[in-house]
């Protein structure tokens, strides 16, 4: 769930710790201080009075400093911050009830204690599968950590790892090729794990600003933006779902090779070994630099293997970069963009339909998804629910094995030639709803964004399409879009776009305008057009309740000219506002939109949304 959406759900007290940390960062003149000041200049009372959208923007501008603040917290070695952060950044753990976090924490502690016991046994056992080379790496790291920890005790100080010591230990672990899990096991073999009470865990995470806690809902929220930042703190370059997507393209001998290097049980199944590699926190970069290639591969062969993996497996053509490092960074950057992107790839209705039909074909899928993403709810195959957890259609399909995908495709009449997952996504695209979800992009005539969202349309068709979509939206909020009456009034010279028939000879005239330019600014032209429609209606003894002009946005000059006009009862409404009103209307008590709410010069979205929610 996005930070802004979480902030909208919470009260001021529940946001207080987070706001205090950002306020403290701002007071120390961060890198983007000038941009932050421009946002704060609109408020006289400081950060607390800034709206949630701008708080999200300020967080983005202070992300680097916020990350440094979190890193400094790792010096408090009894906080178990590495364990807790690794739990909350897993896919599916961004929204949790208190008891669910408690259960995940208990499970993690038991799992770590068991693995520490096994690791210690491997140290002592000459016949263990752990190679002498790997034992040497573990012993080097363990000895250095022991010194860093115990030198404080010997000097009669509180035991802690200083920031300098921590940076050295991180560098050492990277040079030894240790995974996050291996580092954790060695750390907690020196500093035994003491279970922390769940209330203290929540308080601690809330105080350092990484979670929000709603007392009313007894729910923990971790913003998508915070998850990405915390992954950076933990040196995890990509989300688990992208890591899994990449690993599933590798042959089992390669997976076994990675498993051997990180002490993963080779008796596990192929899928279990993949999950263990992800849990181990093996660096994605080192995986693609070293681990996925045949022994003795040349640099040219490695580049070719990586290119094939991206082009044929991940459907990413023309991976940028001349060196292997550059190509890997390009892939990481690609996954970051996909994750930040709010596009679903198919419409919400299409996503829901896909989930419903998956549940029929594969009855165990709901249980599998719950377990994979550690979700608490019983039934999770719902589009809105999954999107709150940033789980998209592709992420679901990636978890289904090949034979089950084939079964689903055959049972639902989906194209069988080519890539199975892409064929399924295309089948459930639901173009009409996809257009509605891209209503604002159509208004802005943004062909590139429409193409990125899976919509193909000629630029010459955008004006007509915007009009059609506006009719659909107005119809969905209960208006009578009367084509018959409109056609009877229109002449060859004067042709209004949309007419809403309110009955009793009362109408609303709607005009639709698309524009590439920022700020629609053609009042003189459009006012002549609207006045001619007004005269047409009045000649036919119709009462015009309102004239609505819908465009992507309006310039200040346009709004001023509109305010000065005394001949028309004209209101301006942006495409995004109309779209948001339609969304709010779905859950309101009204069967027909109360048009009296259209009374501003520029329609006030917040006021209307509040009115609909009552």
XYZ file of N, CA, C and O in Angstrom, residues 441-561:
484
model
N -5.082 9.457 -19.005
C -4.055 9.373 -20.066
C -4.662 9.641 -21.446
O -4.002 10.209 -22.314
N -5.919 9.201 -21.640
C -6.618 9.487 -22.903
C -6.856 10.989 -22.999
O -6.645 11.598 -24.051
N -7.269 11.600 -21.880
C -7.523 13.046 -21.860
C -6.266 13.834 -22.233
O -6.329 14.821 -22.973
N -5.108 13.381 -21.747
C -3.834 14.047 -22.029
C -3.243 13.632 -23.381
O -2.150 14.083 -23.728
N -3.938 12.739 -24.092
C -3.464 12.224 -25.378
C -2.056 11.632 -25.245
O -1.200 11.781 -26.132
N -1.834 10.932 -24.128
C -0.507 10.387 -23.822
C -0.357 8.989 -24.423
O -0.573 7.973 -23.763
N 0.026 8.949 -25.690
C 0.125 7.678 -26.415
C 1.176 6.743 -25.815
O 0.973 5.527 -25.781
N 2.285 7.300 -25.340
C 3.350 6.456 -24.786
C 2.890 5.723 -23.531
O 3.122 4.520 -23.382
N 2.221 6.452 -22.626
C 1.732 5.805 -21.413
C 0.638 4.789 -21.717
O 0.569 3.731 -21.105
N -0.227 5.125 -22.672
C -1.280 4.186 -23.070
C -0.665 2.901 -23.620
O -1.118 1.793 -23.298
N 0.381 3.058 -24.415
C 1.061 1.890 -24.986
C 1.692 1.062 -23.882
O 1.605 -0.180 -23.882
N 2.335 1.732 -22.916
C 2.956 1.028 -21.783
C 1.915 0.248 -20.990
O 2.205 -0.796 -20.408
N 0.700 0.772 -20.953
C -0.377 0.122 -20.204
C -1.129 -0.923 -21.018
O -2.167 -1.424 -20.591
N -0.620 -1.238 -22.208
C -1.217 -2.301 -23.010
C -2.349 -1.858 -23.909
O -3.146 -2.673 -24.369
N -2.436 -0.529 -24.183
C -3.512 -0.004 -25.025
C -2.938 0.495 -26.346
O -2.018 1.304 -26.364
N -3.498 -0.010 -27.432
C -3.080 0.447 -28.767
C -4.216 1.244 -29.393
O -5.339 0.749 -29.521
N -3.935 2.488 -29.757
C -4.953 3.352 -30.355
C -4.248 4.421 -31.202
O -3.130 4.836 -30.886
N -4.890 4.834 -32.293
C -4.344 5.911 -33.118
C -4.604 7.254 -32.443
O -5.651 7.436 -31.794
N -3.684 8.201 -32.639
C -3.860 9.516 -32.025
C -5.126 10.195 -32.536
O -5.814 10.893 -31.781
N -5.477 9.967 -33.789
C -6.671 10.594 -34.379
C -7.968 10.102 -33.735
O -9.019 10.726 -33.861
N -7.883 8.957 -33.021
C -9.086 8.363 -32.417
C -9.271 8.759 -30.950
O -10.278 8.413 -30.336
N -8.290 9.483 -30.384
C -8.324 9.765 -28.947
C -9.488 10.678 -28.537
O -10.087 10.488 -27.477
N -9.807 11.679 -29.359
C -10.907 12.593 -29.029
C -12.234 11.862 -28.919
O -12.982 12.038 -27.946
N -12.528 11.027 -29.904
C -13.786 10.249 -29.900
C -13.794 9.276 -28.729
O -14.822 9.090 -28.073
N -12.614 8.640 -28.465
C -12.543 7.673 -27.369
C -12.784 8.345 -26.029
O -13.478 7.806 -25.160
N -12.261 9.560 -25.849
C -12.468 10.299 -24.601
C -13.955 10.580 -24.392
O -14.487 10.453 -23.293
N -14.622 10.954 -25.463
C -16.061 11.217 -25.395
C -16.823 9.938 -25.020
O -17.721 9.961 -24.172
N -16.473 8.822 -25.645
C -17.138 7.543 -25.358
C -16.944 7.138 -23.895
O -17.889 6.693 -23.233
N -15.711 7.285 -23.397
C -15.416 6.915 -22.012
C -16.153 7.815 -21.032
O -16.646 7.358 -19.989
N -16.260 9.107 -21.365
C -16.996 10.051 -20.510
C -18.462 9.642 -20.424
O -19.064 9.669 -19.338
N -19.043 9.251 -21.554
C -20.436 8.777 -21.556
C -20.594 7.561 -20.643
O -21.541 7.471 -19.859
N -19.643 6.632 -20.742
C -19.696 5.416 -19.915
C -19.637 5.758 -18.438
O -20.392 5.205 -17.623
N -18.749 6.696 -18.076
C -18.611 7.090 -16.668
C -19.881 7.789 -16.174
O -20.387 7.486 -15.078
N -20.412 8.705 -16.956
C -21.621 9.434 -16.551
C -22.810 8.486 -16.415
O -23.636 8.617 -15.502
N -22.876 7.503 -17.309
C -23.947 6.493 -17.221
C -23.779 5.671 -15.941
O -24.763 5.333 -15.268
N -22.504 5.350 -15.578
C -22.245 4.517 -14.399
C -22.622 5.217 -13.098
O -22.840 4.557 -12.080
N -22.691 6.568 -13.104
C -23.087 7.279 -11.876
C -24.573 7.695 -11.923
O -25.005 8.574 -11.179
N -25.323 7.050 -12.809
C -26.785 7.164 -12.779
C -27.407 8.173 -13.708
O -28.630 8.358 -13.686
N -26.629 8.839 -14.553
C -27.206 9.819 -15.475
C -27.805 9.133 -16.709
O -27.320 8.086 -17.145
N -28.838 9.769 -17.228
C -29.453 9.313 -18.483
C -28.749 10.017 -19.640
O -29.011 11.182 -19.930
N -27.797 9.298 -20.272
C -27.083 9.852 -21.431
C -28.012 9.669 -22.636
O -28.119 8.583 -23.197
N -28.687 10.745 -23.011
C -29.778 10.658 -23.999
C -29.266 10.982 -25.407
O -29.174 12.143 -25.817
N -28.937 9.928 -26.153
C -28.427 10.103 -27.518
C -29.545 10.558 -28.466
O -29.315 11.344 -29.387
N -30.746 10.057 -28.216
C -31.876 10.387 -29.101
C -32.193 11.875 -29.053
O -32.322 12.551 -30.090
N -32.336 12.421 -27.850
C -32.626 13.845 -27.689
C -31.481 14.689 -28.238
O -31.705 15.695 -28.922
N -30.263 14.286 -27.964
C -29.095 15.028 -28.452
C -29.101 15.101 -29.986
O -28.905 16.166 -30.576
N -29.334 13.952 -30.618
C -29.315 13.900 -32.093
C -30.449 14.726 -32.711
O -30.304 15.294 -33.798
N -31.563 14.809 -31.983
C -32.689 15.603 -32.501
C -32.395 17.107 -32.413
O -32.939 17.903 -33.174
N -31.540 17.496 -31.480
C -31.190 18.920 -31.309
C -30.022 19.340 -32.204
O -29.980 20.464 -32.706
N -29.053 18.431 -32.387
C -27.825 18.778 -33.122
C -28.099 19.165 -34.576
O -29.004 18.633 -35.221
N -27.318 20.119 -35.056
C -27.361 20.509 -36.461
C -25.986 20.221 -37.070
O -25.054 19.849 -36.358
N -25.845 20.420 -38.367
C -24.557 20.206 -39.007
C -23.503 21.171 -38.461
O -22.315 20.867 -38.389
N -23.980 22.344 -38.038
C -23.073 23.373 -37.541
C -22.784 23.207 -36.047
O -21.643 23.356 -35.595
N -23.816 22.893 -35.270
C -23.687 22.795 -33.809
C -23.942 21.357 -33.364
O -25.091 20.876 -33.432
N -22.881 20.695 -32.872
C -23.008 19.288 -32.466
C -22.408 19.097 -31.069
O -21.196 18.997 -30.902
N -23.294 19.112 -30.058
C -22.816 18.919 -28.681
C -22.343 17.467 -28.497
O -22.821 16.546 -29.166
N -21.410 17.269 -27.565
C -20.832 15.935 -27.344
C -21.792 15.018 -26.592
O -22.074 13.902 -27.021
N -22.258 15.500 -25.422
C -23.072 14.655 -24.542
C -24.221 15.484 -23.983
O -24.046 16.647 -23.594
N -25.396 14.871 -23.919
C -26.559 15.511 -23.301
C -27.101 14.573 -22.223
O -27.387 13.398 -22.495
N -27.235 15.094 -21.006
C -27.803 14.322 -19.901
C -29.233 14.793 -19.674
O -29.475 15.977 -19.410
N -30.173 13.873 -19.817
C -31.599 14.202 -19.674
C -32.029 13.953 -18.238
O -32.042 12.809 -17.758
N -32.394 15.038 -17.518
C -32.798 14.933 -16.118
C -34.306 14.770 -15.964
O -34.814 14.607 -14.851
N -35.037 14.811 -17.086
C -36.494 14.750 -17.048
C -37.094 16.127 -16.874
O -36.392 17.102 -16.540
N -38.394 16.252 -17.111
C -39.106 17.540 -16.979
C -38.454 18.649 -17.800
O -38.377 19.796 -17.358
N -37.932 18.280 -18.977
C -37.304 19.225 -19.903
C -36.074 19.918 -19.316
O -35.724 21.039 -19.704
N -35.429 19.248 -18.360
C -34.191 19.767 -17.772
C -33.019 18.926 -18.274
O -33.091 17.688 -18.317
N -31.942 19.611 -18.638
C -30.784 18.897 -19.190
C -29.462 19.438 -18.640
O -29.414 20.549 -18.086
N -28.416 18.626 -18.781
C -27.033 19.075 -18.556
C -26.286 18.846 -19.868
O -26.363 17.767 -20.455
N -25.592 19.882 -20.342
C -24.781 19.766 -21.566
C -23.330 19.488 -21.148
O -22.796 20.157 -20.249
N -22.713 18.488 -21.763
C -21.332 18.112 -21.417
C -20.451 18.218 -22.662
O -20.780 17.671 -23.711
N -19.357 18.933 -22.526
C -18.382 19.056 -23.615
C -17.058 18.420 -23.180
O -16.602 18.610 -22.042
N -16.438 17.633 -24.048
C -15.202 16.909 -23.735
C -14.036 17.464 -24.553
O -14.154 17.584 -25.778
N -12.942 17.767 -23.878
C -11.770 18.296 -24.574
C -10.512 17.545 -24.136
O -10.224 17.440 -22.934
N -9.781 16.987 -25.105
C -8.472 16.391 -24.813
C -7.389 17.420 -25.129
O -7.607 18.317 -25.941
N -6.232 17.286 -24.480
C -5.151 18.251 -24.733
C -3.815 17.671 -24.293
O -3.685 17.158 -23.184
N -2.825 17.766 -25.163
C -1.459 17.349 -24.807
C -0.807 18.376 -23.901
O 0.024 18.055 -23.060
N -1.190 19.633 -24.097
C -0.541 20.724 -23.370
C -1.046 20.781 -21.933
O -2.193 20.449 -21.643
N -0.164 21.197 -21.050
C -0.539 21.363 -19.647
C -1.417 22.600 -19.505
O -1.053 23.680 -19.949
N -2.594 22.427 -18.916
C -3.475 23.566 -18.669
C -4.278 23.962 -19.880
O -3.797 24.700 -20.730
N -5.501 23.472 -19.991
C -6.359 23.800 -21.129
C -6.616 25.309 -21.124
O -7.025 25.881 -20.115
N -6.377 25.997 -22.275
C -6.358 27.460 -22.239
C -6.993 28.076 -23.499
O -6.421 28.958 -24.116
N -8.160 27.578 -23.864
C -8.807 28.079 -25.086
C -10.249 28.509 -24.782
O -11.188 28.060 -25.408
N -10.394 29.418 -23.802
C -11.739 29.766 -23.341
C -12.573 30.447 -24.417
O -13.754 30.131 -24.584
N -11.981 31.358 -25.136
C -12.772 32.111 -26.129
C -13.377 31.171 -27.172
O -14.544 31.313 -27.553
N -12.583 30.182 -27.606
C -13.069 29.229 -28.613
C -14.173 28.356 -28.045
O -15.242 28.203 -28.639
N -13.921 27.791 -26.866
C -14.882 26.841 -26.304
C -16.148 27.553 -25.827
O -17.249 27.004 -25.890
N -16.021 28.802 -25.365
C -17.217 29.513 -24.883
C -18.181 29.813 -26.027
O -19.398 29.714 -25.865
N -17.644 30.175 -27.211
C -18.524 30.393 -28.375
C -19.266 29.097 -28.727
O -20.454 29.113 -29.031
N -18.531 27.998 -28.652
C -19.110 26.691 -28.966
C -20.233 26.350 -27.980
O -21.343 25.961 -28.377
N -19.976 26.537 -26.696
C -20.955 26.181 -25.662
C -22.180 27.096 -25.708
O -23.314 26.658 -25.473
N -21.970 28.378 -26.023
C -23.103 29.314 -26.110
C -24.029 28.956 -27.274
O -25.253 29.122 -27.185
N -23.439 28.433 -28.348
C -24.282 28.013 -29.481
C -25.120 26.785 -29.088
O -26.288 26.670 -29.474
N -24.542 25.865 -28.286
C -25.311 24.708 -27.803
C -26.419 25.181 -26.861
O -27.543 24.665 -26.884
N -26.079 26.167 -26.032
C -27.052 26.706 -25.087
C -28.242 27.308 -25.840
O -29.402 27.029 -25.495
N -27.967 28.095 -26.877
C -29.045 28.703 -27.673
C -29.904 27.637 -28.348
O -31.127 27.774 -28.444
N -29.255 26.563 -28.802
C -29.957 25.455 -29.448
C -30.964 24.824 -28.486
O -32.119 24.558 -28.847
N -30.525 24.597 -27.239
C -31.399 23.984 -26.239
C -32.535 24.925 -25.844
O -33.691 24.504 -25.709
N -32.222 26.212 -25.673
C -33.244 27.179 -25.264
C -34.322 27.339 -26.340
O -35.510 27.514 -26.027
N -33.918 27.294 -27.623
C -34.892 27.374 -28.718
C -35.893 26.230 -28.671
O -37.033 26.352 -29.127
N -35.439 25.095 -28.114
C -36.304 23.920 -28.004
C -36.965 23.815 -26.628
O -37.402 22.736 -26.212
N -36.987 24.965 -25.928
C -37.685 25.104 -24.643
C -37.184 24.117 -23.576
O -37.939 23.554 -22.797
N -35.874 23.916 -23.588
C -35.259 23.063 -22.566
C -34.559 23.938 -21.535
O -33.992 24.983 -21.877
N -34.634 23.534 -20.280
C -33.960 24.300 -19.206
C -32.582 23.680 -18.959
O -32.473 22.487 -18.667
N -31.542 24.502 -19.088
C -30.168 24.010 -18.901
C -29.792 24.183 -17.421
O -29.582 25.292 -16.939
N -29.738 23.063 -16.720
C -29.393 23.068 -15.293
C -27.909 23.369 -15.098
O -27.518 24.062 -14.159
N -27.091 22.854 -16.012
C -25.634 23.025 -15.890
C -24.972 22.723 -17.231
O -25.443 21.900 -18.008
N -23.854 23.411 -17.494
C -22.977 23.037 -18.609
C -21.652 22.592 -17.988
O -21.075 23.299 -17.153
N -21.223 21.402 -18.333
C -19.976 20.845 -17.799
C -18.925 20.776 -18.900
O -19.202 20.281 -19.993
N -17.733 21.239 -18.592
C -16.612 21.100 -19.528
C -15.587 20.180 -18.877
O -15.088 20.455 -17.774
N -15.286 19.060 -19.549
C -14.343 18.072 -19.011
C -13.065 18.095 -19.838
O -13.104 17.963 -21.064
N -11.935 18.282 -19.156
C -10.625 18.334 -19.818
C -9.588 17.772 -18.845
O -9.876 17.572 -17.653
N -8.357 17.511 -19.313
C -7.345 16.966 -18.390
C -7.004 17.924 -17.246
O -6.836 17.515 -16.114
N -6.915 19.219 -17.544
C -6.714 20.239 -16.514
C -6.999 21.604 -17.137
O -7.216 21.713 -18.346
N -7.031 22.659 -16.309
C -7.354 24.002 -16.788
C -6.306 24.997 -16.292
O -5.873 24.936 -15.148
N -5.936 25.931 -17.160
C -4.968 26.956 -16.752
C -5.651 27.971 -15.836
O -6.883 28.079 -15.806
N -4.861 28.728 -15.087
C -5.411 29.770 -14.199
C -6.182 30.813 -15.014
O -7.242 31.300 -14.573
N -5.667 31.172 -16.193
C -6.350 32.161 -17.040
C -7.720 31.647 -17.482
O -8.701 32.407 -17.530
N -7.775 30.348 -17.817
C -9.040 29.760 -18.253
C -10.072 29.827 -17.127
O -11.233 30.193 -17.343
N -9.631 29.474 -15.920
C -10.535 29.494 -14.754
C -11.022 30.923 -14.506
O -12.221 31.156 -14.256
N -10.127 31.895 -14.608
C -10.497 33.318 -14.401
C -11.530 33.756 -15.436
O -12.535 34.410 -15.086
N -11.313 33.431 -16.704
C -12.257 33.778 -17.764
C -13.618 33.141 -17.519
O -14.664 33.763 -17.765
